[in-house]
Coordinates of N, CA and C in Angstrom, one line a residue:
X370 N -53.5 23.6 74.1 CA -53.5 23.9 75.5 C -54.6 24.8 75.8
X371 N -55.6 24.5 76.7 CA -56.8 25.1 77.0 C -56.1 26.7 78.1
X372 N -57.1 27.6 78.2 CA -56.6 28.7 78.7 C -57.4 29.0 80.0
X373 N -56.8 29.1 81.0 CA -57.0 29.0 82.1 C -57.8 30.5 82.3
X374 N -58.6 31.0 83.2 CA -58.7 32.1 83.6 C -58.7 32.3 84.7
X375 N -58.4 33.7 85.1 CA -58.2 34.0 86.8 C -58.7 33.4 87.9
X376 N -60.1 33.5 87.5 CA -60.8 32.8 88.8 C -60.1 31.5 89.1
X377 N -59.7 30.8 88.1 CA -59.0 29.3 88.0 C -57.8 29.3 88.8
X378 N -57.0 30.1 88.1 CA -55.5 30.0 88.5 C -55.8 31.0 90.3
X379 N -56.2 31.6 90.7 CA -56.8 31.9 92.0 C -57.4 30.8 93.3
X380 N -58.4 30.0 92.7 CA -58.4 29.3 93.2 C -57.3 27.9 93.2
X381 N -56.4 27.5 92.1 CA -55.4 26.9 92.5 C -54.0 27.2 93.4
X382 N -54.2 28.7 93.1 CA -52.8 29.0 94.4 C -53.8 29.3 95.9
X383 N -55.0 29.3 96.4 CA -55.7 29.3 97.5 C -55.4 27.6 97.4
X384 N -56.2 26.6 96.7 CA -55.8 25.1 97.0 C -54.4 24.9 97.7
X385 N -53.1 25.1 96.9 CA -52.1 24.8 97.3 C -51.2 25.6 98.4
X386 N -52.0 27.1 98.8 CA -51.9 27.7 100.2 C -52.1 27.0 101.0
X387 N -53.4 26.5 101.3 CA -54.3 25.3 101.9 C -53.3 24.5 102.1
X388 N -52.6 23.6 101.4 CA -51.9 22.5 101.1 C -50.7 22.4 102.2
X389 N -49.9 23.4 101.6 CA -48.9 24.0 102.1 C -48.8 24.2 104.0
X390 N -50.1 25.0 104.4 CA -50.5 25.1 106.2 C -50.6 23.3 106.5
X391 N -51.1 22.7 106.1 CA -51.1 21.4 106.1 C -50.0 20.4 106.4
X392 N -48.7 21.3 106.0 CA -47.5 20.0 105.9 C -47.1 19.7 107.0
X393 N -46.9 18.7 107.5 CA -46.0 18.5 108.7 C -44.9 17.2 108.7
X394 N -44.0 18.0 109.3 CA -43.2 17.4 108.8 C -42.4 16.3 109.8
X395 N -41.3 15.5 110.1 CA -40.8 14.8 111.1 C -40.2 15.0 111.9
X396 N -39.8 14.8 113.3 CA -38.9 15.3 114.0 C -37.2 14.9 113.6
X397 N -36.5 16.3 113.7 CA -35.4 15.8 113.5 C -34.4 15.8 114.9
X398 N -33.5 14.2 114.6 CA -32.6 14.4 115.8 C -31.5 14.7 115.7
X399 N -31.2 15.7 116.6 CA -29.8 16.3 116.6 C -28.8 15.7 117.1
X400 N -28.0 15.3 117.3 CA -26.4 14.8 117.9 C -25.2 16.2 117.9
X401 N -24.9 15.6 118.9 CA -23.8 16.4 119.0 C -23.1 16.0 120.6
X402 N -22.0 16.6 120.7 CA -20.8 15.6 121.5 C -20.9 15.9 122.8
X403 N -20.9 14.9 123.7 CA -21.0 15.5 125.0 C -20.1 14.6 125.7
X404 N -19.1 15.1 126.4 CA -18.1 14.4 127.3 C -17.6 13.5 126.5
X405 N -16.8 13.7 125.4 CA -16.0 12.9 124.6 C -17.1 11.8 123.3
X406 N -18.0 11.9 123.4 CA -18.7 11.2 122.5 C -19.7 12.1 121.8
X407 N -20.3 11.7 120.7 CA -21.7 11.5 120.3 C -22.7 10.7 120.7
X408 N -24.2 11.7 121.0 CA -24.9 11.2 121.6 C -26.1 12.0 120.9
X409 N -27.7 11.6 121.0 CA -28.9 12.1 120.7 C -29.0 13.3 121.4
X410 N -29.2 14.7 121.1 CA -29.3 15.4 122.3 C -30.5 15.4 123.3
X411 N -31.7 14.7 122.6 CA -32.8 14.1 123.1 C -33.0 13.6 124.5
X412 N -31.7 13.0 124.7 CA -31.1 12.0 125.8 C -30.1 12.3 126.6
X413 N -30.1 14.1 126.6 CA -29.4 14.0 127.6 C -29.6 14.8 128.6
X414 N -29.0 14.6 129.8 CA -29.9 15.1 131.2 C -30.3 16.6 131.1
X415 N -31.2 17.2 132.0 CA -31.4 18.5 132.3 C -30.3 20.1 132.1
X416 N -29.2 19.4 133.0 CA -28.2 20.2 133.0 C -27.1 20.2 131.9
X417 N -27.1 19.3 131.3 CA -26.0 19.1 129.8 C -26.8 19.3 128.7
X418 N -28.3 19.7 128.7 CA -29.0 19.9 127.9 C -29.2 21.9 127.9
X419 N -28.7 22.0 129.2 CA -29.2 23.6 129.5 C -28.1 24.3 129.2
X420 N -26.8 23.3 129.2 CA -25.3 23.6 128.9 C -25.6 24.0 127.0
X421 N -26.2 23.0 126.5 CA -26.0 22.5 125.0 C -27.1 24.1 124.3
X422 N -28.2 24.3 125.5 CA -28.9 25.5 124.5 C -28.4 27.1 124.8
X423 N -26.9 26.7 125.4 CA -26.1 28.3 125.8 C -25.2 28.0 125.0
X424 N -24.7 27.3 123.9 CA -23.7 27.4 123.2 C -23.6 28.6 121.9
X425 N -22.8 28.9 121.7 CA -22.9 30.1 120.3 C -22.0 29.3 119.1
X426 N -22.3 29.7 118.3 CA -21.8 28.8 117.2 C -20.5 29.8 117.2
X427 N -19.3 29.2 116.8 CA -18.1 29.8 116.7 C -17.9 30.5 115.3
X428 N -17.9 32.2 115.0 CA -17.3 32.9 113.9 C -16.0 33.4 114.1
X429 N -15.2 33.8 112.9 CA -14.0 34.4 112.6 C -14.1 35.9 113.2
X430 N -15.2 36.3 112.8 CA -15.7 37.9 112.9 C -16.2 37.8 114.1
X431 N -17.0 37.2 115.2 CA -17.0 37.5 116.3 C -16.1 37.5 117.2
X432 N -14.8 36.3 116.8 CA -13.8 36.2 117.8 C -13.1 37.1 117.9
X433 N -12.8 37.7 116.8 CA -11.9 39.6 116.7 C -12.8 40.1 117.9
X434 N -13.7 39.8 118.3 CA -14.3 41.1 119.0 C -13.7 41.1 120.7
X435 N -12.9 39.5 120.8 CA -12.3 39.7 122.2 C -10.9 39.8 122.7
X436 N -10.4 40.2 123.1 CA -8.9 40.1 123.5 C -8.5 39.1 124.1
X437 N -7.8 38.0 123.6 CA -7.2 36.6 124.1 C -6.1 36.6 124.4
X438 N -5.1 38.3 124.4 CA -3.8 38.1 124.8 C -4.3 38.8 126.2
X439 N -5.0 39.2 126.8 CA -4.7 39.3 128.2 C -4.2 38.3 129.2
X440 N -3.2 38.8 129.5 CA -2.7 38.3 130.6 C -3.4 37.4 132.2
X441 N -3.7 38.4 132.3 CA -4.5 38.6 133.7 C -6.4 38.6 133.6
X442 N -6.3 37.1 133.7 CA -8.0 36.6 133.7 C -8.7 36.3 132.3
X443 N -9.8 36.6 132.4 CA -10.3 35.9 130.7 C -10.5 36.3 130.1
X444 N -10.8 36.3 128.7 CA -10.7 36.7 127.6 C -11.6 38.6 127.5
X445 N -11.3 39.3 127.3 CA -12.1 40.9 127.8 C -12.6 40.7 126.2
X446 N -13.8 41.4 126.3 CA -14.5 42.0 124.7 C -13.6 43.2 124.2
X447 N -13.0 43.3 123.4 CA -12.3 44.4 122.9 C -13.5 46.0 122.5
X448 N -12.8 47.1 122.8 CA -13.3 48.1 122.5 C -14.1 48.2 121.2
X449 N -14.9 48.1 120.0 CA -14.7 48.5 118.8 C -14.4 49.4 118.4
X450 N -12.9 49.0 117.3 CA -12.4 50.0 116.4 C -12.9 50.4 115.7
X451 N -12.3 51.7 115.0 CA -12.5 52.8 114.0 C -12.2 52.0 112.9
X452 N -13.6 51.4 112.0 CA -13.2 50.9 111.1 C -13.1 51.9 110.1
X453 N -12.5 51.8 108.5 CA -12.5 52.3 107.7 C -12.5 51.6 106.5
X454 N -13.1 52.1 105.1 CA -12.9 51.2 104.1 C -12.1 50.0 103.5
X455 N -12.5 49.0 103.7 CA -11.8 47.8 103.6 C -11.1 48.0 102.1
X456 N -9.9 47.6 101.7 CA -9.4 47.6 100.7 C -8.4 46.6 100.8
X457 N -7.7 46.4 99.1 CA -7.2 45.2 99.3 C -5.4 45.9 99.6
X458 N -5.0 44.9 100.1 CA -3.1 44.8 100.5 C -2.6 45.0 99.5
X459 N -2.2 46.2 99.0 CA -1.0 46.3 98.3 C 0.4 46.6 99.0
X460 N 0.5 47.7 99.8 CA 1.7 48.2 100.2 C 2.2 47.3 101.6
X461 N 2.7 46.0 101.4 CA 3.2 44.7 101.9 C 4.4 45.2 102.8
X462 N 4.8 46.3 102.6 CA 6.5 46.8 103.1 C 6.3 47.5 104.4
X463 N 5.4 48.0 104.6 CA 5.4 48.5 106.3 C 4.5 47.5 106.9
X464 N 3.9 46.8 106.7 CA 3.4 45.2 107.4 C 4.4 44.3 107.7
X465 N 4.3 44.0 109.0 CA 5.1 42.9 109.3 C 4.7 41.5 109.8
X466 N 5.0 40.5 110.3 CA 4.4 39.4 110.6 C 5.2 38.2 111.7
X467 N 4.5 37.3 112.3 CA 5.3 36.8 113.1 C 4.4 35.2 112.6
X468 N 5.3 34.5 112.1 CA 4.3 32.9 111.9 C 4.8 32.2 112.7
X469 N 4.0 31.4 113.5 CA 4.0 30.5 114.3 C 3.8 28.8 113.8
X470 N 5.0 27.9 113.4 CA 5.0 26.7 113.5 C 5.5 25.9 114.1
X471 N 5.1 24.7 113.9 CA 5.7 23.3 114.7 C 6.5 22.5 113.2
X472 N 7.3 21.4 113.6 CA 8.1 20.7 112.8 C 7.2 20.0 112.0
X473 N 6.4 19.2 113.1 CA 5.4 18.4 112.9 C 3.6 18.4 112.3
X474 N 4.1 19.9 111.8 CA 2.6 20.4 111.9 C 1.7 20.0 110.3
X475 N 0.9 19.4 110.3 CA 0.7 18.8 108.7 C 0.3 20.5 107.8
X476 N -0.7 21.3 108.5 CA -0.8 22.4 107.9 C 0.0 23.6 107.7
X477 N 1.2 23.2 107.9 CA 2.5 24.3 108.2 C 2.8 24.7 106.8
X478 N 3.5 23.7 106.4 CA 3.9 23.8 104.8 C 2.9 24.8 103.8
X479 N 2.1 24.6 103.7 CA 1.1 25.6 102.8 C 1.6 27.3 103.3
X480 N 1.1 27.2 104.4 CA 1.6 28.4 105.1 C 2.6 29.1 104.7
X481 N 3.3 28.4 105.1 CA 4.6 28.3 105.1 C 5.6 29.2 103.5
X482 N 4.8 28.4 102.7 CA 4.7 28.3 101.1 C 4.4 30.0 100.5
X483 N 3.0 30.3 101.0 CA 2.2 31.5 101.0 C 2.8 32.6 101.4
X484 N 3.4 32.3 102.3 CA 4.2 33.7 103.2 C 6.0 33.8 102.4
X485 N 6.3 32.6 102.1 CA 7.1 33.1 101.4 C 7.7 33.4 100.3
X486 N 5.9 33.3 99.4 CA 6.0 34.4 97.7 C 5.7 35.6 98.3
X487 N 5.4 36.2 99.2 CA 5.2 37.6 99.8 C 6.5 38.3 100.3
X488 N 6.7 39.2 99.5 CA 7.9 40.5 99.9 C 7.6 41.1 100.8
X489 N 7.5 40.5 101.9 CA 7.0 41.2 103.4 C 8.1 40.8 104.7
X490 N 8.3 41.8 104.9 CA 8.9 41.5 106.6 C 8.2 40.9 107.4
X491 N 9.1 39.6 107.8 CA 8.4 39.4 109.3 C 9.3 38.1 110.0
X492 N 8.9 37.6 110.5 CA 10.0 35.8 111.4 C 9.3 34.9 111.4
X493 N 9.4 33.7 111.7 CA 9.2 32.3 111.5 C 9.6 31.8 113.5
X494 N 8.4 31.5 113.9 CA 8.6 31.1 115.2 C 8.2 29.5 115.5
X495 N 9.3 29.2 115.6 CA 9.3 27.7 115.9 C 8.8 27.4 117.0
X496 N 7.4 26.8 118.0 CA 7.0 26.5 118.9 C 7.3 25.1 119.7
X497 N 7.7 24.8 118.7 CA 8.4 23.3 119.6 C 9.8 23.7 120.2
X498 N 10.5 24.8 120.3 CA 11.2 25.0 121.1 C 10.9 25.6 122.6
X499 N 11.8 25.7 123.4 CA 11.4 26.6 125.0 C 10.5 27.8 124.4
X500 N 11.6 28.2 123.9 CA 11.7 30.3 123.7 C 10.3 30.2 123.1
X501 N 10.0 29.3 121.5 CA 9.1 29.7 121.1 C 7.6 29.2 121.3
X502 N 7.3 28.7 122.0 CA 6.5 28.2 123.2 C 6.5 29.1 124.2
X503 N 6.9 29.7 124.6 CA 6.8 31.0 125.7 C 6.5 31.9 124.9
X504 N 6.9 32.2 123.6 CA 6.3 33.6 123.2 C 4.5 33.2 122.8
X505 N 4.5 32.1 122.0 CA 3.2 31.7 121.5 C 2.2 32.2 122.7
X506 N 2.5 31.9 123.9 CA 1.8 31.8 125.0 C 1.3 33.3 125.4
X507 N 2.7 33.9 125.1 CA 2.9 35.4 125.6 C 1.6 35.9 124.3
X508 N 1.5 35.4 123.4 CA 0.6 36.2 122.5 C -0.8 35.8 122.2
X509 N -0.6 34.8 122.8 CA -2.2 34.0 122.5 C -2.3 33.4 121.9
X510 N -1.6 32.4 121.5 CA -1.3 31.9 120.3 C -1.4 30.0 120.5
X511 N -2.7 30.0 120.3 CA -3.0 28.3 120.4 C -3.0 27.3 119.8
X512 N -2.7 27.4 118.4 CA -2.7 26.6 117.6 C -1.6 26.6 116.0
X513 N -1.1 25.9 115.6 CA -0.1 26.7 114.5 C -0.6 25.4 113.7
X514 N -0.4 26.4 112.0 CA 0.0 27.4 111.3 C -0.8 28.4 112.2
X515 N -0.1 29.8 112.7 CA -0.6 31.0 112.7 C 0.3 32.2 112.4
X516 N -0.4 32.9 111.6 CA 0.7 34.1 111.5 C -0.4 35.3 111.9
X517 N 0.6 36.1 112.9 CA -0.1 37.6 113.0 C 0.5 38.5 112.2
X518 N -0.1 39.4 112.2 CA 0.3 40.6 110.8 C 0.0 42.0 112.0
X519 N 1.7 42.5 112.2 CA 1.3 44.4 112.4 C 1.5 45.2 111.8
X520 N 1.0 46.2 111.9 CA 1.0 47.7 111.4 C 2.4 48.2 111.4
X521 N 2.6 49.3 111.0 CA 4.0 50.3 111.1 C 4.1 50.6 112.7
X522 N 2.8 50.5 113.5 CA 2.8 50.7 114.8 C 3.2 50.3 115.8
X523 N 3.2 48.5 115.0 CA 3.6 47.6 116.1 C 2.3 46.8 116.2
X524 N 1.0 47.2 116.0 CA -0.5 46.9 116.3 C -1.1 45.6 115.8
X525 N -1.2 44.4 116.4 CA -1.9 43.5 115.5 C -3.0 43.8 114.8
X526 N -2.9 43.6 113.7 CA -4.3 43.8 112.5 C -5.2 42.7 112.2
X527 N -4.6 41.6 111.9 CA -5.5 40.1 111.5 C -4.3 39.3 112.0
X528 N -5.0 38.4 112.1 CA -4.3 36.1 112.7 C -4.9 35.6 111.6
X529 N -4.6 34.9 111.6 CA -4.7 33.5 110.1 C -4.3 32.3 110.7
X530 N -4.9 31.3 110.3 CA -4.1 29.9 110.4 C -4.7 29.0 109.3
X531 N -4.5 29.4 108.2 CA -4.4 28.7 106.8 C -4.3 29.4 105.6
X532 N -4.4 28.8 104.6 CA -4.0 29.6 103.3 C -5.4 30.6 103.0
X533 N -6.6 29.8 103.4 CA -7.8 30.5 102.8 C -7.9 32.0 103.4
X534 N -8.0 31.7 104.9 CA -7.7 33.8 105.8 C -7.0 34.2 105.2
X535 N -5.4 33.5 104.7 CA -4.6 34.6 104.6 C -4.6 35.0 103.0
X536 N -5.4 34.7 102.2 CA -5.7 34.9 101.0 C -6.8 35.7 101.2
X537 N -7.3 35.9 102.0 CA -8.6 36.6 102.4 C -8.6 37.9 103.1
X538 N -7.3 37.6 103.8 CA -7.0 39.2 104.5 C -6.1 39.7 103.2
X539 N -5.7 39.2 102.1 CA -5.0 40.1 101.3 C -5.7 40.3 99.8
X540 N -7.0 39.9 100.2 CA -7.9 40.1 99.2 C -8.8 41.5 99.4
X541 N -9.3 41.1 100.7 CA -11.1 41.6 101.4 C -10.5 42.9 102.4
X542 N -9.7 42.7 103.4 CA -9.3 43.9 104.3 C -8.2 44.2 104.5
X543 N -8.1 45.3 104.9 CA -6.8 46.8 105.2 C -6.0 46.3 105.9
X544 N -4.7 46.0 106.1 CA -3.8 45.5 107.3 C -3.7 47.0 107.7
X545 N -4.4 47.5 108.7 CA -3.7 48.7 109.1 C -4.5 48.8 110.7
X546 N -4.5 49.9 111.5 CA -4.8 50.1 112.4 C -6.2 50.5 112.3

């Protein structure tokens, strides 16, 4: 194997610098759903296009940041709390919980399952009834499997609606106030 010297290996990383400013690459087209379908977003008018470049991509951690049980009008940005060192759930006994299912719900059972190897207080709210359908509503509660988790206070701490959050709030963060 011959041995290269600097000047060499210098001018091959300037070559492929060179190279590199050079690339160009293809356009790509995006899709995504507009009024019930998929469509090129390429193709679509002015105003569903000005709609499409205000969208925010949906996180777990941004949505904490607004209050969805208000009552009266839309969703408010919550204050930020006083966080403190995340640790993991051990003391399960002053934590309580309210899970929200349907009969029919395919992801209920898991839930379901999870919450009851856990020695924790809490209830089982059936939403396919009047009552529990009126509370769901009363709490913000749009979709089941969901379980909220409160403090000794009364205070919701985290929502979940599958096995992976709720393996994750009793892994990664504090149920506490």
């Amino acid at each position: 194997m011959e041995k290269r010297t600097l000047a060499q290996i210098e001018a091959e990383i300037a070559e492929t610098k060179a190279a590199l400013n050079d690339v160009h690459g293809t356009e790509t087209e995006v899709y995504a759903r507009i009024v019930g379908y998929y469509r090129a977003v390429k193709h679509w008018n002015r105003g569903k296009r000005d709609e499409f470049d205000q969208r925010k991509m949906f996180t777990l951690e941004a949505s904490k940041e607004y209050d969805i049980t208000a009552a009266d009008g839309p969703c408010v940005r919550k204050a930020p709390a006083k966080m403190t060192k995340a640790e993991k759930v051990t003391d399960t006994t002053s934590v309580t919980y309210e899970m929200y299912t349907r009969q029919t719900c395919p992801n209920c059972p898991p839930v379901k399952e999870f919450m009851n190897d856990l020695d924790m207080p809490g209830r089982s709210i059936d939403v396919d009834t009047k009552e529990g359908l009126a509370e769901a509503a009363k709490k913000g509660v749009f979709a089941s499997p969901t379980v909220i988790f409160y403090n000794e206070a009364g205070v919701e701490t985290a929502r979940c609606h599958n096995v992976e959050e709720l393996e994750a709030v009793f892994s990664k963060v504090a149920v506490s106030a």
